[in-house]
C-alpha cells in the first residue's frame, strides 16, 4: 500500500499504435515498488522473473518477496551473466522453464537485468504461448537508456550478433536508478556512451548539457542521472514512435554501431571490449569519416573525442588492448551486418553534433581505405 512518502519518478510515454503504447518510469526505489506498480498499471497478473546471477545476488530479493506477498509469484529463472547467454540453448531452456512454471497467456515475464537478460527474456515472452506480456526492469545504464525501450529482442548466432529475434514491446519499463549503484564502473561508462549517443544524433543541447554535467552523472547524482536517462528515453521513444520496425529513421540509433559491432565481433564479445566501448570508438570513427567527407568540422570531432576520453572511454582502435585488427577483417564482419544491402554499408554519419543522417552513398572501398589508415594510425 502506498504510504504517500515514496520518492517520485519521471514518466516517459512510448506512443505506439493499436494499444501497444507504454510508459517508462524512471526514478529511485522502483525495484521495491514493482509489484504495486505492476498491479496499478497492468493488473493482478502472475509474474515469472528472469535474471542473471550477478543481478539476482544484489536486487532479486525485494522483487521476489513483494510478488510472493501478493500471491503473484510464479518462479525465477537465473541465468549465467554475459553475452554467451543470448543463445538458442539458453532461449530453449528458458521457454521450457516458463512453461513448467505454469506461465499462462494472461501472465507476464519480468526481465530483471541488463540488455542480455532484456533481449533474451523479451524473445521468450514473444514466443511462449504465442506471446505473453513483458515488464522490463533494466539494471544497467545501457539497458535503462536503450535496450529496455523499443521492443527489440534477440539472441546471437554463429553468423553474428542479434541475427535472431522479434519485435515485442514491453507493457511497462521500470528503470530504478538506485540499481545502478552496484554496477561495475566499466559497465556504467559503457552505458553512458548510449546516453551521449542521443545528444549526438538529434539533440545538441543535451550533448552540451552532458559536457557540463558529466561529473555529476558519473557520480550518480540522482537528479543528473534521472535527467540523463529520461532525456535519452524520450529521444529513443520519439524515433521508435516514428519507425517501430526500423525501416528508416530508427537506423539513426545505430550511430557508431556499424563500426562498433564489427570491433565487438572481432574482439570476440569479450571483456577485452564491452559493447559501449566499441560504440564509443565507432562513434569517433563515424565522426572522423564525416570530417573526411567535409560534413563536419575538426572542432566537433575533437569535442566528441574529448568527451568520451574524459569519461574514461576508448576513442581509437589503438586503445583496444592487444594486437589490432586488419581492415579487411573488419570489412568482412561489417558485410555480415543486418544493415548491409547490395554490398554497400548503411552508415550513420553526421553533419554536426545533433545532426545525424543515414546514407548508403559511401563506397566500401572508401570505408576500407579510411579504416586502414585509422588502424595504422596514419590519420
Ligand atoms: P549485460 O546485460 O551483460 O550486463 C552487464 C554486466 O553487468 C553483466 O555482468 C550483468 O550481470 C551485470 N549487471 C547488470 N546489472 C547490474 C547491477 N545493477 N549491479 C551489478 N551488476 C549488474 O550488458 P548490457 O550492457 O546491459 O547489455 C548489452 C546487451 O544489450 C547486448 O547483448 C546488446 O546486444 C543488447 N542491446 C539491445 C538493445 C535493444 O534495443 N534490444 C539495444 C542495445 C543493446
Ligand atoms: N538500439 C537500437 C534500437 O533499439 O533500435
Coordinates of C-alpha atoms and ligand atoms in Angstrom, one line a residue:
X1 CA 0.0 0.0 0.0
X2 CA 1.3 3.5 -0.8
X3 CA 2.5 5.5 2.2
X4 CA 2.4 8.7 0.2
X5 CA 6.1 9.2 1.1
X6 CA 7.7 7.3 -1.8
X7 CA 10.2 9.1 -3.9
X8 CA 8.8 10.4 -7.2
X9 CA 9.6 9.1 -10.6
X10 CA 9.5 10.6 -14.1
X11 CA 7.2 9.0 -16.6
X12 CA 8.2 8.9 -20.3
X13 CA 5.5 7.6 -22.6
X14 CA 6.3 5.5 -25.7
X15 CA 3.4 6.2 -28.1
X16 CA 2.8 3.3 -30.5
X17 CA -0.3 2.2 -32.4
X18 CA -3.1 -0.2 -31.6
X19 CA -2.9 -0.5 -27.8
X20 CA 0.8 -1.1 -27.7
X21 CA 1.8 2.2 -26.0
X22 CA 3.5 2.0 -22.6
X23 CA 5.3 4.1 -20.0
X24 CA 8.9 4.1 -18.9
X25 CA 9.1 5.0 -15.2
X26 CA 12.5 6.5 -14.1
X27 CA 13.5 7.2 -10.5
X28 CA 14.7 5.7 -7.3
X29 CA 13.1 2.9 -5.3
X30 CA 11.2 1.3 -8.2
X31 CA 12.5 -2.2 -7.6
X32 CA 10.8 -2.4 -4.2
X33 CA 7.6 -0.9 -5.5
X34 CA 7.5 -3.0 -8.6
X35 CA 4.6 -5.4 -7.5
X36 CA 2.5 -2.4 -6.6
X37 CA 3.3 -0.5 -9.8
X38 CA 2.7 -3.6 -12.0
X39 CA -0.7 -4.1 -10.3
X40 CA -1.7 -0.4 -10.7
X41 CA -0.7 -0.2 -14.4
X42 CA -1.2 -3.7 -15.8
X43 CA -3.5 -5.5 -13.3
X44 CA -3.3 -8.5 -10.9
X45 CA -1.2 -10.7 -13.1
X46 CA 1.2 -13.6 -12.1
X47 CA 4.8 -12.9 -12.8
X48 CA 7.8 -15.1 -13.8
X49 CA 11.2 -13.4 -13.2
X50 CA 14.2 -13.8 -15.5
X51 CA 17.5 -12.5 -14.3
X52 CA 21.2 -13.3 -14.1
X53 CA 23.3 -14.4 -11.1
X54 CA 25.0 -11.0 -10.6
X55 CA 21.7 -9.2 -10.5
X56 CA 20.0 -11.9 -8.5
X57 CA 22.6 -11.6 -5.8
X58 CA 22.0 -7.8 -5.5
X59 CA 18.5 -7.0 -6.5
X60 CA 16.2 -10.0 -6.7
X61 CA 15.0 -10.4 -3.1
X62 CA 12.7 -7.3 -2.8
X63 CA 11.0 -8.1 -6.1
X64 CA 10.6 -11.8 -5.4
X65 CA 9.4 -11.0 -1.8
X66 CA 6.9 -8.4 -3.0
X67 CA 5.4 -10.7 -5.6
X68 CA 5.2 -13.6 -3.2
X69 CA 3.4 -11.4 -0.6
X70 CA 0.8 -10.5 -3.2
X71 CA 0.4 -14.1 -4.4
X72 CA 1.6 -13.2 -7.9
X73 CA 4.9 -15.1 -7.9
X74 CA 5.4 -18.0 -10.5
X75 CA 9.1 -18.5 -10.2
X76 CA 12.6 -17.2 -11.0
X77 CA 14.9 -18.4 -13.8
X78 CA 18.5 -17.3 -13.1
X79 CA 21.0 -17.4 -16.0
X80 CA 24.8 -17.0 -16.1
X81 CA 25.8 -13.4 -16.8
X82 CA 27.4 -12.4 -20.1
X83 CA 26.7 -12.2 -23.8
X84 CA 27.0 -16.0 -24.3
X85 CA 23.7 -16.3 -22.5
X86 CA 22.0 -14.8 -25.6
X87 CA 22.0 -18.3 -27.2
X88 CA 19.5 -20.7 -28.7
X89 CA 20.2 -23.1 -25.9
X90 CA 19.5 -20.6 -23.2
X91 CA 16.3 -19.5 -25.0
X92 CA 15.1 -23.1 -25.3
X93 CA 15.8 -23.7 -21.6
X94 CA 14.1 -20.5 -20.6
X95 CA 10.9 -21.2 -22.7
X96 CA 10.6 -24.7 -21.2
X97 CA 11.2 -23.4 -17.7
X98 CA 8.5 -20.7 -18.2
X99 CA 6.0 -23.4 -19.3
X100 CA 7.0 -25.6 -16.4
X101 CA 6.3 -22.7 -14.0
X102 CA 2.8 -22.8 -15.4
X103 CA 3.0 -19.4 -17.3
X104 CA -0.3 -18.7 -19.0
X105 CA -1.4 -16.3 -21.7
X106 CA -2.5 -13.7 -19.2
X107 CA 0.7 -13.8 -17.0
X108 CA 3.8 -11.8 -17.6
X109 CA 7.5 -12.1 -17.8
X110 CA 9.7 -9.7 -15.8
X111 CA 13.1 -9.2 -17.2
X112 CA 15.3 -8.0 -14.3
X113 CA 18.8 -7.3 -15.6
X114 CA 20.9 -5.7 -18.3
X115 CA 20.5 -5.9 -22.1
X116 CA 21.4 -9.5 -22.2
X117 CA 18.5 -10.5 -19.9
X118 CA 16.1 -8.0 -21.5
X119 CA 16.8 -9.3 -25.0
X120 CA 16.6 -13.0 -24.1
X121 CA 13.6 -12.7 -21.8
X122 CA 11.9 -10.4 -24.3
X123 CA 12.4 -13.0 -27.0
X124 CA 11.0 -15.8 -24.8
X125 CA 8.0 -13.6 -23.9
X126 CA 7.3 -13.0 -27.5
X127 CA 7.0 -16.8 -28.4
X128 CA 5.9 -18.6 -25.3
X129 CA 2.2 -19.3 -25.7
X130 CA 2.4 -17.2 -28.9
X131 CA 3.3 -14.1 -26.8
X132 CA 2.8 -13.0 -23.2
X133 CA 3.3 -9.6 -21.7
X134 CA 6.7 -8.3 -20.6
X135 CA 7.9 -5.9 -18.0
X136 CA 11.4 -4.7 -18.4
X137 CA 13.3 -3.8 -15.2
X138 CA 16.7 -2.7 -16.6
X139 CA 19.6 -2.7 -14.1
X140 CA 22.4 -1.4 -16.3
X141 CA 22.7 2.1 -17.6
X142 CA 22.8 0.7 -21.1
X143 CA 19.5 -1.1 -20.6
X144 CA 17.9 1.9 -18.9
X145 CA 18.7 4.3 -21.7
X146 CA 18.4 1.9 -24.6
X147 CA 17.7 -1.8 -24.7
X148 CA 14.7 -1.9 -22.4
X149 CA 12.8 0.5 -24.7
X150 CA 11.7 -0.1 -28.2
X151 CA 10.8 -3.8 -28.3
X152 CA 13.8 -5.3 -30.0
X153 CA 14.5 -8.8 -28.6
X154 CA 17.2 -11.2 -29.8
X155 CA 19.9 -13.8 -29.4
X156 CA 23.2 -14.3 -31.2
X157 CA 24.1 -17.0 -33.7
X158 CA 27.5 -18.2 -35.0
X159 CA 26.8 -15.9 -38.0
X160 CA 26.6 -12.8 -35.9
X161 CA 25.1 -10.8 -33.1
X162 CA 21.3 -10.3 -32.7
X163 CA 20.6 -12.1 -36.0
X164 CA 17.6 -13.9 -34.5
X165 CA 14.9 -12.0 -32.7
X166 CA 11.5 -10.4 -32.7
X167 CA 9.9 -7.1 -32.1
X168 CA 7.9 -7.4 -28.8
X169 CA 7.1 -4.2 -26.9
X170 CA 7.1 -4.3 -23.2
X171 CA 3.9 -3.3 -21.3
X172 CA 5.9 -1.3 -18.8
X173 CA 9.5 -0.3 -18.1
X174 CA 10.7 0.3 -14.5
X175 CA 14.1 1.9 -14.5
X176 CA 15.3 2.1 -10.9
X177 CA 18.3 4.5 -10.9
X178 CA 19.4 3.1 -7.5
X179 CA 20.0 -0.3 -9.0
X180 CA 22.9 1.3 -10.9
X181 CA 24.9 1.9 -7.6
X182 CA 26.1 -1.8 -7.7
X183 CA 27.1 -1.7 -11.4
X184 CA 30.8 -2.0 -12.1
X185 CA 32.3 1.3 -13.2
X186 CA 33.3 0.0 -16.6
X187 CA 29.8 -1.2 -17.3
X188 CA 28.4 2.2 -16.2
X189 CA 30.8 4.0 -18.5
X190 CA 29.9 1.6 -21.3
X191 CA 26.2 2.5 -20.9
X192 CA 27.0 6.2 -20.8
X193 CA 28.0 6.0 -24.4
X194 CA 24.5 5.1 -25.5
X195 CA 23.1 8.1 -23.5
X196 CA 25.5 10.5 -25.1
X197 CA 24.5 9.0 -28.5
X198 CA 21.1 10.6 -28.3
X199 CA 22.7 14.0 -28.0
X200 CA 24.9 13.3 -30.9
X201 CA 22.1 12.0 -33.1
X202 CA 19.5 14.7 -32.7
X203 CA 19.8 16.8 -29.5
X204 CA 22.9 19.1 -29.5
X205 CA 21.6 20.9 -26.3
X206 CA 21.6 17.5 -24.5
X207 CA 25.2 16.8 -25.5
X208 CA 26.2 20.3 -24.3
X209 CA 24.4 19.6 -21.0
X210 CA 26.3 16.3 -20.7
X211 CA 29.6 18.2 -21.4
X212 CA 28.7 20.4 -18.4
X213 CA 27.3 17.7 -16.1
X214 CA 29.3 14.6 -16.9
X215 CA 30.9 14.6 -13.5
X216 CA 27.6 14.7 -11.7
X217 CA 26.2 11.9 -13.9
X218 CA 29.3 9.8 -13.3
X219 CA 29.0 10.3 -9.5
X220 CA 25.4 9.0 -9.9
X221 CA 23.9 12.3 -8.6
X222 CA 20.2 11.3 -8.6
X223 CA 18.9 14.4 -10.4
X224 CA 21.6 14.4 -13.1
X225 CA 21.2 10.6 -13.6
X226 CA 17.4 10.7 -13.8
X227 CA 17.6 13.6 -16.3
X228 CA 20.2 11.7 -18.4
X229 CA 18.1 8.6 -18.5
X230 CA 14.8 10.4 -19.1
X231 CA 16.2 12.6 -21.9
X232 CA 17.7 9.5 -23.6
X233 CA 14.5 7.5 -23.3
X234 CA 12.5 10.5 -24.7
X235 CA 15.0 10.6 -27.6
X236 CA 14.6 6.9 -28.3
X237 CA 10.8 7.0 -27.8
X238 CA 10.4 9.7 -30.4
X239 CA 12.4 7.7 -33.0
X240 CA 10.7 4.4 -32.2
X241 CA 7.2 6.0 -32.4
X242 CA 8.1 7.2 -36.0
X243 CA 9.7 3.9 -37.1
X244 CA 8.9 1.0 -34.9
X245 CA 10.3 -1.8 -37.2
X246 CA 13.4 0.0 -38.3
X247 CA 12.6 0.7 -41.9
X248 CA 14.0 4.2 -41.8
X249 CA 14.7 6.7 -39.0
X250 CA 15.3 4.0 -36.3
X251 CA 18.6 3.2 -38.1
X252 CA 19.8 6.5 -36.7
X253 CA 20.1 4.8 -33.3
X254 CA 22.9 2.8 -34.8
X255 CA 25.3 5.7 -34.8
X256 CA 28.7 4.2 -34.2
X257 CA 27.3 0.7 -34.3
X258 CA 28.3 -0.4 -37.8
X259 CA 32.0 0.1 -36.8
X260 CA 31.3 -0.8 -33.2
X261 CA 29.6 -4.1 -33.9
X262 CA 32.5 -5.1 -36.2
X263 CA 35.0 -4.3 -33.5
X264 CA 33.0 -6.1 -30.9
X265 CA 32.7 -9.2 -33.1
X266 CA 36.4 -9.1 -33.9
X267 CA 37.2 -8.9 -30.2
X268 CA 35.0 -12.0 -29.6
X269 CA 32.3 -10.2 -27.5
X270 CA 34.7 -10.5 -24.6
X271 CA 35.8 -8.3 -21.7
X272 CA 38.5 -7.0 -24.0
X273 CA 35.9 -4.6 -25.4
X274 CA 32.5 -4.0 -24.0
X275 CA 29.6 -3.1 -26.2
X276 CA 29.5 0.6 -25.2
X277 CA 33.3 0.9 -25.5
X278 CA 33.1 -0.5 -29.1
X279 CA 30.3 2.0 -29.8
X280 CA 32.4 4.9 -28.4
X281 CA 35.2 4.0 -30.8
X282 CA 32.6 3.5 -33.6
X283 CA 31.1 6.9 -32.9
X284 CA 34.5 8.6 -33.1
X285 CA 35.1 6.7 -36.4
X286 CA 31.7 7.9 -37.8
X287 CA 32.6 11.5 -36.8
X288 CA 36.1 11.1 -38.3
X289 CA 34.7 9.7 -41.6
X290 CA 32.2 12.6 -41.6
X291 CA 35.0 15.0 -41.3
X292 CA 37.0 13.4 -44.1
X293 CA 33.8 13.8 -46.3
X294 CA 33.8 17.5 -45.5
X295 CA 30.5 17.2 -43.5
X296 CA 31.7 18.3 -40.1
X297 CA 34.4 20.4 -38.5
X298 CA 37.5 19.2 -36.8
X299 CA 36.3 21.1 -33.7
X300 CA 33.1 19.0 -33.4
X301 CA 35.1 15.8 -33.8
X302 CA 37.5 16.9 -31.1
X303 CA 34.6 17.7 -28.8
X304 CA 33.2 14.2 -29.1
X305 CA 36.6 12.5 -28.6
X306 CA 37.4 14.7 -25.6
X307 CA 34.1 14.0 -24.0
X308 CA 34.5 10.2 -24.3
X309 CA 38.1 10.2 -23.3
X310 CA 37.3 12.4 -20.3
X311 CA 34.7 9.8 -19.3
X312 CA 37.5 7.1 -19.3
X313 CA 36.3 5.5 -22.6
X314 CA 38.4 4.4 -25.6
X315 CA 38.1 6.6 -28.7
X316 CA 40.5 4.9 -31.1
X317 CA 41.0 1.4 -32.4
X318 CA 44.6 1.6 -31.0
X319 CA 43.0 2.0 -27.5
X320 CA 41.9 -1.7 -27.6
X321 CA 44.4 -3.7 -25.6
X322 CA 46.5 -6.3 -27.6
X323 CA 47.1 -6.6 -31.3
X324 CA 44.8 -4.6 -33.6
X325 CA 42.5 -5.9 -36.4
X326 CA 43.2 -6.0 -40.1
X327 CA 41.0 -3.6 -42.1
X328 CA 39.8 -6.5 -44.3
X329 CA 38.8 -8.5 -41.2
X330 CA 36.6 -5.6 -40.1
X331 CA 35.0 -5.1 -43.5
X332 CA 34.2 -8.8 -43.8
X333 CA 32.5 -8.7 -40.4
X334 CA 30.7 -5.5 -41.5
X335 CA 29.5 -7.4 -44.6
X336 CA 27.5 -9.7 -42.3
X337 CA 25.8 -6.8 -40.7
X338 CA 22.0 -6.6 -41.0
X339 CA 22.4 -3.1 -42.2
X340 CA 24.5 -4.0 -45.3
X341 CA 22.5 -4.1 -48.6
X342 CA 23.8 -4.8 -52.1
X343 CA 27.4 -4.8 -50.6
X344 CA 27.2 -1.2 -49.5
X345 CA 27.2 -0.5 -45.8
X346 CA 24.5 1.6 -44.4
X347 CA 26.3 4.2 -42.4
X348 CA 25.1 6.8 -39.9
X349 CA 27.1 9.9 -40.5
X350 CA 26.8 13.4 -39.1
X351 CA 26.5 17.0 -40.4
X352 CA 27.1 18.3 -36.9
X353 CA 26.6 17.4 -33.3
X354 CA 22.9 16.6 -33.0
X355 CA 22.5 16.2 -36.8
X356 CA 23.0 12.5 -37.8
X357 CA 21.7 11.1 -41.1
X358 CA 21.6 7.7 -42.8
X359 CA 23.5 7.1 -46.0
X360 CA 24.3 4.3 -48.4
X361 CA 26.4 6.6 -50.6
X362 CA 29.9 5.8 -49.3
X363 CA 31.6 3.0 -51.2
X364 CA 33.0 0.1 -49.3
X365 CA 36.5 0.9 -50.8
X366 CA 36.5 4.3 -49.2
X367 CA 35.4 2.8 -45.9
X368 CA 38.2 0.2 -46.2
X369 CA 40.8 2.9 -47.0
X370 CA 39.6 5.0 -44.1
X371 CA 39.7 2.1 -41.7
X372 CA 43.2 1.1 -42.9
X373 CA 44.6 4.5 -42.2
X374 CA 42.9 4.5 -38.7
X375 CA 44.2 1.1 -37.9
X376 CA 47.7 2.0 -39.0
X377 CA 47.5 5.3 -37.1
X378 CA 48.2 7.4 -40.2
X379 CA 45.2 9.8 -39.6
Ligands
LIG1 P1 24.7 -7.2 -19.6 O1 23.3 -7.5 -19.6 O2 25.6 -8.3 -20.0 O3 25.1 -6.6 -18.2 C1 26.5 -6.2 -18.0 C2 27.0 -6.9 -16.7 O4 26.5 -6.2 -15.6 C3 26.6 -8.3 -16.5 O5 27.7 -9.0 -16.0 C4 25.5 -8.2 -15.5 O6 25.4 -9.4 -14.7 C5 25.9 -7.1 -14.7 N1 24.9 -6.3 -14.0 C6 23.7 -5.9 -14.5 N2 23.0 -5.1 -13.7 C7 23.8 -5.0 -12.6 C8 23.7 -4.3 -11.4 N3 22.7 -3.4 -11.2 N4 24.7 -4.4 -10.5 C9 25.8 -5.2 -10.7 N5 26.0 -5.9 -11.9 C10 25.0 -5.8 -12.8 O7 25.1 -6.0 -20.6 P2 24.3 -4.6 -21.1 O8 25.4 -3.7 -21.4 O9 23.3 -4.2 -20.1 O10 23.6 -5.0 -22.4 C11 24.3 -5.5 -23.5 C12 23.3 -6.2 -24.4 O11 22.2 -5.4 -24.8 C13 23.9 -6.7 -25.7 O12 23.6 -8.1 -25.9 C14 23.3 -5.9 -26.8 O13 23.2 -6.5 -28.0 C15 21.9 -5.6 -26.2 N6 21.3 -4.4 -26.7 C16 20.0 -4.5 -27.0 C17 19.3 -3.4 -27.5 C18 17.9 -3.5 -27.9 O14 17.3 -2.5 -28.4 N7 17.2 -4.6 -27.6 C19 20.0 -2.1 -27.5 C20 21.3 -2.1 -27.1 C21 22.0 -3.2 -26.7
LIG2 N1 19.5 0.1 -30.0 C1 19.0 0.3 -31.3 C2 17.5 0.1 -31.4 O1 16.8 -0.1 -30.5 O2 16.9 0.2 -32.5

